[in-house]
Short mmCIF file of C-alpha atoms and ligand atoms in Angstrom, two decimals:
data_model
loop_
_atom_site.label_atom_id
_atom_site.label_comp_id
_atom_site.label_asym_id
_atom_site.label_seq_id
_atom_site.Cartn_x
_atom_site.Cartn_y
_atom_site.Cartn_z
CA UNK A 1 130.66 107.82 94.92
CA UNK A 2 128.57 109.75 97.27
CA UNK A 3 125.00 108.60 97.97
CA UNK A 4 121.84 107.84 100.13
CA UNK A 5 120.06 104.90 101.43
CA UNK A 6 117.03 106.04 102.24
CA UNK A 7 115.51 103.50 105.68
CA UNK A 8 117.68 101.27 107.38
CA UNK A 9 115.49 98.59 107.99
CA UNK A 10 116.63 94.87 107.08
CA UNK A 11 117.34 95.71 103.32
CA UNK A 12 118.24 99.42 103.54
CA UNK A 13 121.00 98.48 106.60
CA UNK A 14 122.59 95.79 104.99
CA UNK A 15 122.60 97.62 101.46
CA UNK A 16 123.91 100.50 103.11
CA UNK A 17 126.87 99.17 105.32
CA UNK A 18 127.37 96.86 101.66
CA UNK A 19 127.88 99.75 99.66
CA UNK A 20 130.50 101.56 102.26
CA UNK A 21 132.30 98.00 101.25
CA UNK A 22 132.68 98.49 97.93
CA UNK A 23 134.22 101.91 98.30
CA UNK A 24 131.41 104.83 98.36
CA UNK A 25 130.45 107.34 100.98
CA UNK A 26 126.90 106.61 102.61
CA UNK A 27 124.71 108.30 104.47
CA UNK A 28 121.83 106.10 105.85
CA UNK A 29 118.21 107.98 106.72
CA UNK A 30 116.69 106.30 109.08
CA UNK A 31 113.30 108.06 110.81
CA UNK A 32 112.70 105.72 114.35
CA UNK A 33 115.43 107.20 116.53
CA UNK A 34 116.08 104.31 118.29
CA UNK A 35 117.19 102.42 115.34
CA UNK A 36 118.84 105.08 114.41
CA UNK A 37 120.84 105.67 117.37
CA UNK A 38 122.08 101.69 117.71
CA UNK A 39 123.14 101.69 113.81
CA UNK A 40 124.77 105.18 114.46
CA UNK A 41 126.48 103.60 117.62
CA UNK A 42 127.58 100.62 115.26
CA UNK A 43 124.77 97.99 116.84
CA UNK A 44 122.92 96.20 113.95
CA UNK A 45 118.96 95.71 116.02
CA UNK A 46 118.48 92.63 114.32
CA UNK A 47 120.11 88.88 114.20
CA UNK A 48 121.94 89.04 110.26
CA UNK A 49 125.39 87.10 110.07
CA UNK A 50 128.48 89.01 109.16
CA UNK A 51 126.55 92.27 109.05
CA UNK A 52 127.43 93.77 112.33
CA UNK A 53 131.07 93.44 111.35
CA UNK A 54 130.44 94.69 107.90
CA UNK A 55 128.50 98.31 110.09
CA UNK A 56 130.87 98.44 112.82
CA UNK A 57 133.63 98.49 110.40
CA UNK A 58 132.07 102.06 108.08
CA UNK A 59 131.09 103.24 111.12
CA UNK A 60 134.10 103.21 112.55
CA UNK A 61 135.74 104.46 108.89
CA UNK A 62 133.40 107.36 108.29
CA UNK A 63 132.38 105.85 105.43
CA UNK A 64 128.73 105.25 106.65
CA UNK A 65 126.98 107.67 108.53
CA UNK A 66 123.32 107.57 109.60
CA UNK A 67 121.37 110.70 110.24
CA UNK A 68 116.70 111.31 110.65
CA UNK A 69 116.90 114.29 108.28
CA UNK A 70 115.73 113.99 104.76
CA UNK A 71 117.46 117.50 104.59
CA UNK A 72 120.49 116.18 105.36
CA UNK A 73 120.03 113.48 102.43
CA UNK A 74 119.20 116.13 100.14
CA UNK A 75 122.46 118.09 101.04
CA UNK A 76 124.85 115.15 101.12
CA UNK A 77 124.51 113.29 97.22
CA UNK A 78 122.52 113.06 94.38
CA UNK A 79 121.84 109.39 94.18
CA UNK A 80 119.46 108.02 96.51
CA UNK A 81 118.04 104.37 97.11
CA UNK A 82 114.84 103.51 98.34
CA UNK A 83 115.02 100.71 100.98
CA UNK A 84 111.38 101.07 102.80
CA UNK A 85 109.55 98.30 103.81
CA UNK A 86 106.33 97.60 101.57
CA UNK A 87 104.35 95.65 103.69
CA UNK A 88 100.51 93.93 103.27
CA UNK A 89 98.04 96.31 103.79
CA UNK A 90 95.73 95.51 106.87
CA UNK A 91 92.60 93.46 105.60
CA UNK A 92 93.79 93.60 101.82
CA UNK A 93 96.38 91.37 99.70
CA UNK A 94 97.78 94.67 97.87
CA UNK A 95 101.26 96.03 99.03
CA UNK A 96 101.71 99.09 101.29
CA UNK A 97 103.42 102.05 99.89
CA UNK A 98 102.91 104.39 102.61
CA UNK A 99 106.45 104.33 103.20
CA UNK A 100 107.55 104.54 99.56
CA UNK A 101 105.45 107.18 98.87
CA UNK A 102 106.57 109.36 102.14
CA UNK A 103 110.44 109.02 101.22
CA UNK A 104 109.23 110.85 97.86
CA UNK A 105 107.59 113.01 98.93
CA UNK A 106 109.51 114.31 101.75
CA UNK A 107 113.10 114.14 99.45
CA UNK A 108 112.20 115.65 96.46
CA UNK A 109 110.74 119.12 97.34
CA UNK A 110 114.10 119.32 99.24
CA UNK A 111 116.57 119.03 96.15
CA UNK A 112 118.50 121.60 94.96
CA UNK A 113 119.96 119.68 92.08
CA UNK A 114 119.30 117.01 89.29
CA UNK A 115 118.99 113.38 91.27
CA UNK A 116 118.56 109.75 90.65
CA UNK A 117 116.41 107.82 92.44
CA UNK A 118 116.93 104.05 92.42
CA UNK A 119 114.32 101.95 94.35
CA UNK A 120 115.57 98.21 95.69
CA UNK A 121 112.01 98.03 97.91
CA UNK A 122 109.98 95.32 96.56
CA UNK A 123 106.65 97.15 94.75
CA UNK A 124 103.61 96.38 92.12
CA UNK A 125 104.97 96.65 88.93
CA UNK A 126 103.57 100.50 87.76
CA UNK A 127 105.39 101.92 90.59
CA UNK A 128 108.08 103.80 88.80
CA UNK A 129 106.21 105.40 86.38
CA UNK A 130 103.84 106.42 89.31
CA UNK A 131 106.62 107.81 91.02
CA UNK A 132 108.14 109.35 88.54
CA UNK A 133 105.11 111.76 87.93
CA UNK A 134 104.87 111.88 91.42
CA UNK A 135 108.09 113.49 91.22
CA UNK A 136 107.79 115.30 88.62
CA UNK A 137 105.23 117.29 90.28
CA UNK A 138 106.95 117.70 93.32
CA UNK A 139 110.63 118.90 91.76
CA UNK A 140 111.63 122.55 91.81
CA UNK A 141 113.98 123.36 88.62
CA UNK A 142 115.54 119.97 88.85
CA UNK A 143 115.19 116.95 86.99
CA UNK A 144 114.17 113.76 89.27
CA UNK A 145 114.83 110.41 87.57
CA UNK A 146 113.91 107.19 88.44
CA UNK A 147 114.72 103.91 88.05
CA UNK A 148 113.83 100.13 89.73
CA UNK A 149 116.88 98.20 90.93
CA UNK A 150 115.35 95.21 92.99
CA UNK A 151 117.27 93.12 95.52
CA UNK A 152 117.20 89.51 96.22
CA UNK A 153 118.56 89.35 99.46
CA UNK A 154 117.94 86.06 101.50
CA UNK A 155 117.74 86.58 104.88
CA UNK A 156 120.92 84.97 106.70
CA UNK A 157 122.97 85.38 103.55
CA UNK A 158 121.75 88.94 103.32
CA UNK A 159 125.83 90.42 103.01
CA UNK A 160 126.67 87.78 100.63
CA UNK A 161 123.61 88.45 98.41
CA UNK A 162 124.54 92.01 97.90
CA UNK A 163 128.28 91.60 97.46
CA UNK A 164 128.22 88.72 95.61
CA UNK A 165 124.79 88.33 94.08
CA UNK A 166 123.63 86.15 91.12
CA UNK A 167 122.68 88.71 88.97
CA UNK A 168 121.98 92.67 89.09
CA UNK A 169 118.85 94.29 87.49
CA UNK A 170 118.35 97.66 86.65
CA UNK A 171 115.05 99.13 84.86
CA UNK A 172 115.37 102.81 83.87
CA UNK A 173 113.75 105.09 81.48
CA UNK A 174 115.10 105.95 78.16
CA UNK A 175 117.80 109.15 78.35
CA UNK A 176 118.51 108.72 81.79
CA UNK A 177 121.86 108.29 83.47
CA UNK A 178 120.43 105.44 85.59
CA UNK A 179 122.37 103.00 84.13
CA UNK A 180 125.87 104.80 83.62
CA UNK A 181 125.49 105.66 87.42
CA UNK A 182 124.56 101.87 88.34
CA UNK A 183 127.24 100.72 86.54
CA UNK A 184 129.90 103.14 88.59
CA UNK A 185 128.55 101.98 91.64
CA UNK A 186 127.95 98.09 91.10
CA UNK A 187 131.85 98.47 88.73
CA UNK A 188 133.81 95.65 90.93
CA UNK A 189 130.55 93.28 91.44
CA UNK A 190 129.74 93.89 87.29
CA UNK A 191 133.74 93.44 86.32
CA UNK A 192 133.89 90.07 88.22
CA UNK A 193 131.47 88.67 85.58
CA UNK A 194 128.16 89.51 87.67
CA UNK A 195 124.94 89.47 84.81
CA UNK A 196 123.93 92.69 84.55
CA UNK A 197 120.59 92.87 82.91
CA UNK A 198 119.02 96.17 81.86
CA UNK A 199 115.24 96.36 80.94
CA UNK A 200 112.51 98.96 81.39
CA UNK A 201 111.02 99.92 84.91
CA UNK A 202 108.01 97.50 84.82
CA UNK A 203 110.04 94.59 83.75
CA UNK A 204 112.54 95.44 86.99
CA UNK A 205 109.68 95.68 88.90
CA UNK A 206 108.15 92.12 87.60
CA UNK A 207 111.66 90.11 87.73
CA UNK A 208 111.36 90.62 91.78
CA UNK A 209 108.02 89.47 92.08
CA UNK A 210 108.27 86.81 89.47
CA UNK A 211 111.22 85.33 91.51
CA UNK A 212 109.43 84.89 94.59
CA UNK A 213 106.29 83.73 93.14
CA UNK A 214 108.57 81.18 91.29
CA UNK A 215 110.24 80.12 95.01
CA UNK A 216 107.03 80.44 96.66
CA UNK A 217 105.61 77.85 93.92
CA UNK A 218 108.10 75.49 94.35
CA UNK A 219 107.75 74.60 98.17
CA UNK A 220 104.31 74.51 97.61
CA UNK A 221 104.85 72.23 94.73
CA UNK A 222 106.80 69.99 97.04
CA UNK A 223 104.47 70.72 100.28
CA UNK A 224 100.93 69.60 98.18
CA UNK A 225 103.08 66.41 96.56
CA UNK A 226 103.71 65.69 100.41
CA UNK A 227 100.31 65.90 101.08
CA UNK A 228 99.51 63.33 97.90
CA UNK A 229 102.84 61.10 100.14
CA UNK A 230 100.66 60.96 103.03
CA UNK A 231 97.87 59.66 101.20
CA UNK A 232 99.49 57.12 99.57
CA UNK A 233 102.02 56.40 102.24
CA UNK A 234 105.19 57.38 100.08
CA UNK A 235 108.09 59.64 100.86
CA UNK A 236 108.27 63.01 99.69
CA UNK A 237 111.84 63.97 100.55
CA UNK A 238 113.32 60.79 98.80
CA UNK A 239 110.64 62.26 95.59
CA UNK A 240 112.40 66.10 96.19
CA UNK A 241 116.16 64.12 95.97
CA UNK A 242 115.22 62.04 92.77
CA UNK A 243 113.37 65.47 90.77
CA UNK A 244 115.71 67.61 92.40
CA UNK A 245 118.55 65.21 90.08
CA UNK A 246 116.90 66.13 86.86
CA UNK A 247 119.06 69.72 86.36
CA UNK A 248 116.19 71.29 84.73
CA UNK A 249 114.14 71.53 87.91
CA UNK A 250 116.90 71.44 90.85
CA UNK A 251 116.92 70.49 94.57
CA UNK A 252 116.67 73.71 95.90
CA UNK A 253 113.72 74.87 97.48
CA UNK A 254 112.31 71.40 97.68
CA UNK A 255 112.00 70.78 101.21
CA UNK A 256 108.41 69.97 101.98
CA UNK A 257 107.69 70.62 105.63
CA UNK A 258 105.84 73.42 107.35
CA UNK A 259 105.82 76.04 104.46
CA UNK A 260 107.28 79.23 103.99
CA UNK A 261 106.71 82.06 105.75
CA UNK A 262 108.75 85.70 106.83
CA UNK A 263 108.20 89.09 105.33
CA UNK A 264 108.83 88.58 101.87
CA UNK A 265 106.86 85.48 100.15
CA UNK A 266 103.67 85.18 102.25
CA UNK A 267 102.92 88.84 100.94
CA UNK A 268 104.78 89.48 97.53
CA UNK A 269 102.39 86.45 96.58
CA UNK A 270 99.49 88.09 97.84
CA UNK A 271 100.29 91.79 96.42
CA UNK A 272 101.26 89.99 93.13
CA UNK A 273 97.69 88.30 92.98
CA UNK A 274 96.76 92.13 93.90
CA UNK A 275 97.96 93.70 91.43
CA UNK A 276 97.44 91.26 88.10
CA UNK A 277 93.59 92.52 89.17
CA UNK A 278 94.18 95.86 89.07
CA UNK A 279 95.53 94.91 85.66
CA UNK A 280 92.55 93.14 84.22
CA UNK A 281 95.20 90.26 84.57
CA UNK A 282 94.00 88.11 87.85
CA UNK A 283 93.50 84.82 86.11
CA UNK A 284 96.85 84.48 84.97
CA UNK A 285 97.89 84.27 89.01
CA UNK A 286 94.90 82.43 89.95
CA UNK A 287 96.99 79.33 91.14
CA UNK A 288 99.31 81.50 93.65
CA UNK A 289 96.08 81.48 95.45
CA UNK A 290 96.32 77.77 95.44
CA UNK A 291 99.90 78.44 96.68
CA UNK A 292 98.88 80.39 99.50
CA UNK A 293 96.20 77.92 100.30
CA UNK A 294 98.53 74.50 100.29
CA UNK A 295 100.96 76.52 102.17
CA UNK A 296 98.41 77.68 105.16
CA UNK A 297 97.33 74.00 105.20
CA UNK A 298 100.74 73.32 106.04
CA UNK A 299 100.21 74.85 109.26
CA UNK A 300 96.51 73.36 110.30
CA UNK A 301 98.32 70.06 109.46
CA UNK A 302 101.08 70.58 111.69
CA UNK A 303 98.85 71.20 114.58
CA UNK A 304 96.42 67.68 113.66
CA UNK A 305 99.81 65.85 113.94
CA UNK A 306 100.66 67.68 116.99
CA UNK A 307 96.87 66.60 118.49
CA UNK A 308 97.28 63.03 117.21
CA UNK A 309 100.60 62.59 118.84
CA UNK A 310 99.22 63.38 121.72
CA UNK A 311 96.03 60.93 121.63
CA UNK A 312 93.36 63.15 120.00
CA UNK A 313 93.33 66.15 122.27
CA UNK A 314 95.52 68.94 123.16
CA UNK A 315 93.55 69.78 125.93
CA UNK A 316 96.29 70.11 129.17
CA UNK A 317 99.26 68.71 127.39
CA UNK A 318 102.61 70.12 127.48
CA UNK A 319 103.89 70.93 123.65
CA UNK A 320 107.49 71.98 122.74
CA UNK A 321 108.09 73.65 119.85
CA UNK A 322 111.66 73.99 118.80
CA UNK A 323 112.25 76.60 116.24
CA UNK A 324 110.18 80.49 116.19
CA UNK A 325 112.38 82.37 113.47
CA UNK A 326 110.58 81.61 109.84
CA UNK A 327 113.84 80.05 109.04
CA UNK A 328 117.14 79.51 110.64
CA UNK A 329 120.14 82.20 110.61
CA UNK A 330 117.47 84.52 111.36
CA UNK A 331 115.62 86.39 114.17
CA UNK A 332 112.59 87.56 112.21
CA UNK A 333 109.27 86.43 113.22
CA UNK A 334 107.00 87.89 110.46
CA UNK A 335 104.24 85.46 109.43
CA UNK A 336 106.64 82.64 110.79
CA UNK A 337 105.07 79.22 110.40
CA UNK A 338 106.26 78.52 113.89
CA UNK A 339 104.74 80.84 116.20
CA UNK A 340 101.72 80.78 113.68
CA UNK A 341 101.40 76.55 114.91
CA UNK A 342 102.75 77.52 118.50
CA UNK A 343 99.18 79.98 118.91
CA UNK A 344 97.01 77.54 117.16
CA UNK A 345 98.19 74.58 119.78
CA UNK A 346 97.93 77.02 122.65
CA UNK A 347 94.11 77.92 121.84
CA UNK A 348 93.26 74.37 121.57
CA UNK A 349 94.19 74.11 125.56
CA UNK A 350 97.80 72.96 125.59
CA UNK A 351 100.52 74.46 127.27
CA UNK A 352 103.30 75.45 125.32
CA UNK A 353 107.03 76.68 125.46
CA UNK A 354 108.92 77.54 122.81
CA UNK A 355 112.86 77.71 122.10
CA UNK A 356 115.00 79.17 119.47
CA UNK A 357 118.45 80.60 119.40
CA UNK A 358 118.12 83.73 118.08
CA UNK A 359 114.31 84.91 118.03
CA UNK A 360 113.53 84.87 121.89
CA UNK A 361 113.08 88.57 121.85
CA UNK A 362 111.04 88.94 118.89
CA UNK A 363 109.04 85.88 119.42
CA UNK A 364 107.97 87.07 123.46
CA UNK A 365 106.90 91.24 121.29
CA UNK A 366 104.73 89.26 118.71
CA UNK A 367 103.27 86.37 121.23
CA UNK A 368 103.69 87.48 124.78
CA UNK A 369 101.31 84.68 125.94
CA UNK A 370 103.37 81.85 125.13
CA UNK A 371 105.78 80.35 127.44
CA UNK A 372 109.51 80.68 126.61
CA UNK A 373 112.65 78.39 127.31
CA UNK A 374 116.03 79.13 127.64
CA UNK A 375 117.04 76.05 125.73
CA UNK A 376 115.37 73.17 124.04
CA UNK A 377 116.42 70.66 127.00
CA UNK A 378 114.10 73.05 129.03
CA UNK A 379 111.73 73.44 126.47
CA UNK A 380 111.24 69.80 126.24
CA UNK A 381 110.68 68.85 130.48
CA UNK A 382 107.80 66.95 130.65
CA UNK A 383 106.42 67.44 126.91
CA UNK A 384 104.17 65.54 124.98
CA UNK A 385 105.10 65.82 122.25
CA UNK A 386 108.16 67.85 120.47
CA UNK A 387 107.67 69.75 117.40
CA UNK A 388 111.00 70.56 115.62
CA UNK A 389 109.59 74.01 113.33
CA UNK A 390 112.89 75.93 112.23
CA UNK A 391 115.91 73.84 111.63
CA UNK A 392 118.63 75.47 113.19
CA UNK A 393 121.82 73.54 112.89
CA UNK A 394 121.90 73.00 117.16
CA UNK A 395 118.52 71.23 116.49
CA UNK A 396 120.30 69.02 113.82
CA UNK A 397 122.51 67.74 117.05
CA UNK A 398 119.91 67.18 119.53
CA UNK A 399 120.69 64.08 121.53
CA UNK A 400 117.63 61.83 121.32
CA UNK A 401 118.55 59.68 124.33
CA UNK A 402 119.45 62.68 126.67
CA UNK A 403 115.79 64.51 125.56
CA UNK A 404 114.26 61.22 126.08
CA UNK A 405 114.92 61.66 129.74
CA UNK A 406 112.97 65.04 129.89
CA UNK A 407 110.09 64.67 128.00
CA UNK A 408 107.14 62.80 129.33
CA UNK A 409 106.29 60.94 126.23
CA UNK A 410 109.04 60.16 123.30
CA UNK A 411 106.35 62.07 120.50
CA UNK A 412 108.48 63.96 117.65
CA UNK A 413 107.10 65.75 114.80
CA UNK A 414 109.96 66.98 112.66
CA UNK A 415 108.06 69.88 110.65
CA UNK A 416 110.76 70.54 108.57
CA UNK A 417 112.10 66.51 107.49
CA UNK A 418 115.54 67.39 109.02
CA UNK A 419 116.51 64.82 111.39
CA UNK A 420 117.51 61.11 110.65
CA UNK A 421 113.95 59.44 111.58
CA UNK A 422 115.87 55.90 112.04
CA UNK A 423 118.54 57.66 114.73
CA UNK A 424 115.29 58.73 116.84
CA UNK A 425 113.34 56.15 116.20
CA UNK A 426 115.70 53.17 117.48
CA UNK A 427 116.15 55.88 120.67
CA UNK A 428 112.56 54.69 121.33
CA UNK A 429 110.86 57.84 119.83
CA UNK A 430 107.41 58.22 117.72
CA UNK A 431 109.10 60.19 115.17
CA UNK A 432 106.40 61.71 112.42
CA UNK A 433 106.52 64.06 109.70
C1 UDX B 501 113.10 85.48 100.02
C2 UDX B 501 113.82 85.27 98.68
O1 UDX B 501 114.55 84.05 98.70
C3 UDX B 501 114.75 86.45 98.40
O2 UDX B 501 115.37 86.30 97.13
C4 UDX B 501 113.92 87.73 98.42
O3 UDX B 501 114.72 88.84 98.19
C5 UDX B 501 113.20 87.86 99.76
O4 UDX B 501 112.42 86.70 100.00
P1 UDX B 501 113.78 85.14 102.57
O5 UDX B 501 112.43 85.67 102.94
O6 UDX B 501 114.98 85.62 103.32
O7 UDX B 501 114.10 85.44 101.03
O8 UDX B 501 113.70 83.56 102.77
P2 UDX B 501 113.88 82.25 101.89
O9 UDX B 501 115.21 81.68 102.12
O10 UDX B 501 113.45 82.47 100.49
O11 UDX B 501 112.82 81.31 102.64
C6 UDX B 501 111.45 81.68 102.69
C7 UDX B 501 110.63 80.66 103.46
O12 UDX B 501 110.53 79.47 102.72
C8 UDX B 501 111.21 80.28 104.83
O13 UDX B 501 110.14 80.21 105.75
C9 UDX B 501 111.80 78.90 104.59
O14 UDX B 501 111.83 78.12 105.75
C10 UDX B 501 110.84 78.35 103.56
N1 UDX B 501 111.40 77.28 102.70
C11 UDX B 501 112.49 77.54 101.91
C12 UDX B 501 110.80 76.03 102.69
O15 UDX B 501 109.81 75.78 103.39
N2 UDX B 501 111.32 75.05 101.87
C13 UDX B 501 112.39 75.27 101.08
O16 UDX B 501 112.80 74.35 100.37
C14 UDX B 501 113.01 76.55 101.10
#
């Protein structure tokens, strides 16, 4: 089948180049020209595993082509996906839908025949039936449907997650070919026993944010139990291993540490909370305020045991911080715990250099006043303390003995409970979580 992603951002890339897999002809709209240019040359501009294979390969096939012209889009099918970013709005919890709205607008004046419209972008639920008047409005002798097909993409699985995913969700409005279309398009993911649920728009719309308000809860479930641990000098991971047994809650998402972060939970919490208001419906989310606040306090505790390590003051000591993605298998920096501790240590007066694998680039755009390390040996000459803050696996392997010879003092503080405290601590380190 023919059809449109429209932005090729994170989600709209990865759905796009996904899509070309399964068989169908894609045309990607992307409006900055220099992404454009690198995904039309076959270069993915961010760190996602397997993807640039997955691009390189449609590229290379004709299957996927990328193009700035909502013209073009208009010319080429008659299904389009929305794949914008919805961002916080500056100052405000609600979600942006500049974007959203401005793929809308610009499309559907341009059609020349009946299209569908299925949006993946995360939104507040009311979004579909906003757009479709929208559309409505804006259509010349055609007939604009549309329907909400969210994504659940993790970030470092993000090829996987599309291909294979746990379930797919489509809400559409009655009469509609929304779902005959999805079902053509999703046939070999749906045939290999894939749930396909169907519901109404606003349900679609609520299943996304529900998810990540469920995920979101969980670490900070975990996180504020950790903070009860430390109070009563217990151990929260052993706690997350003995619930996680009981198969009605699960070990997943139980890893107290640092708290979550990146471009999806930090603000689909906050535009969730948003939006119930808007409804008349705030106190039902009042506690994913309390999830937002145990999760900041992640951070300010991170730094404490970062000024403690290093005998009450930061003042002129050297800190490494291991770790700047918001989680490994990823470059993205948005709202990542990491940097977030990295500035808060730097402002208090001590000098510190960060290290990660992948997020170098990102890290120096968003924070260009921290200093940066080519490796975490380098990061760690002359520390005084090491903070471990995104657990990639070549921080799993870290020699203790060999980085005992660089720092200046053996202080460790493993924000995200991954390494073996007994290995470090008989290599002579103060190892705290
Ligand atoms: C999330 C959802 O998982 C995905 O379904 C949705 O489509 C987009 O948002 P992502 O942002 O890629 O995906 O990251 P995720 O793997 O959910 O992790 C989010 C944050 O939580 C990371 O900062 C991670 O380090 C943290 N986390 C995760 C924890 O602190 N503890 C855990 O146990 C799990």
């Amino acid at each position: 089948m023919r059809m449109v992603v429209l932005g090729l951002g994170y989600l709209g890339a990865t759905h796009a180049a996904c899509m070309a897999e399964l068989g169908h002809e894609v045309l990607g709209i992307e409006v900055d020209p220099e992404k454009r240019e690198q995904l039309a040359a076959g270069v993915v501009p961010f760190y996602e595993p397997g993807l640039p294979e997955l691009l390189r390969k449609h590229i290379d096939s004709g299957r996927l082509t990328v193009s700035g012209s909502y013209r073009d889009a208009a010319e080429f099918a008659d299904v389009f996906f929305i794949a914008v970013g919805t961002p916080q709005k500056k100052g405000e919890y609600g979600a942006d839908l500049q974007y959203v709205d401005a793929a809308i607008d610009e499309l559907i004046p341009l059609l020349t025949r009946d299209g569908l419209i299925l949006g993946k972008s995360t939104v507040p639920v009311g979004t579909a039936q906003r757009l479709s008047d929208r559309a409505a409005e804006l259509a010349k002798d055609v007939d604009v449907e549309i329907a909400w097909n969210p994504e659940f993409l993790r970030e470092g699985y993000a090829v996987k997650d599309t291909l294979q995913p746990d379930r797919l969700v489509l809400g559409r409005f009655a009469g509609g070919r929304a779902e005959s279309v999805s079902r053509d398009i999703y046939s070999s993911i749906i045939d290999s026993g894939t749930p396909f649920i169907i519901t109404d728009p606003p349900t679609a719309e609520l299943v996304k944010t529900s998810a990540n308000a469920f995920l979101a809860t969980k670490i900070s479930f975990i996180n504020a139990i950790a903070e009860v641990c430390d109070a009563a000098g217990a151990d929260v991971k052993a706690i997350a291993d003995a619930i996680g047994y009981d198969s009605r809650i699960g070990r997943k998402f139980l890893n107290a540490g640092i708290g979550f972060g990146g471009g999806c939970l930090p603000k689909d919490i906050r535009a969730f909370m948003a939006r119930a208001g808007e409804l008349g419906a705030a106190e039902a989310l009042t506690f994913l305020r309390e999830v937002d606040n145990v999760n900041m306090r992640r951070r300010t505790r991170m730094v404490e045991l970062a000024r403690e390590v290093c005998g009450g003051t930061l003042l002129g000591k050297r800190v490494a911080i291991l770790g700047a993605a918001f989680k490994p298998e990823s470059d993205d920096v948005r709202d990542s715990p990491a940097l977030n501790v990295a500035g808060q240590i730097q402002l208090q007066g001590a000098s510190v250099s960060v290290y990660d694998p992948k997020a170098m680039d990102n890290s120096r755009k968003l924070f260009p006043t921290l200093d940066y390390s080519s490796s975490a040996l380098e990061a760690c000459d002359q520390a005084d303390a090491m903070l471990l803050l995104t657990e990639w696996q070549e921080f799993l392997s870290l020699d203790p003995a060999e980085l005992g010879k660089r720092v200046r003092h053996k202080n460790l503080v493993d924000g995200r409970m991954c390494l073996n405290p007994t290995v470090w601590e008989s290599a002579g380190w103060n190892y705290r979580v």
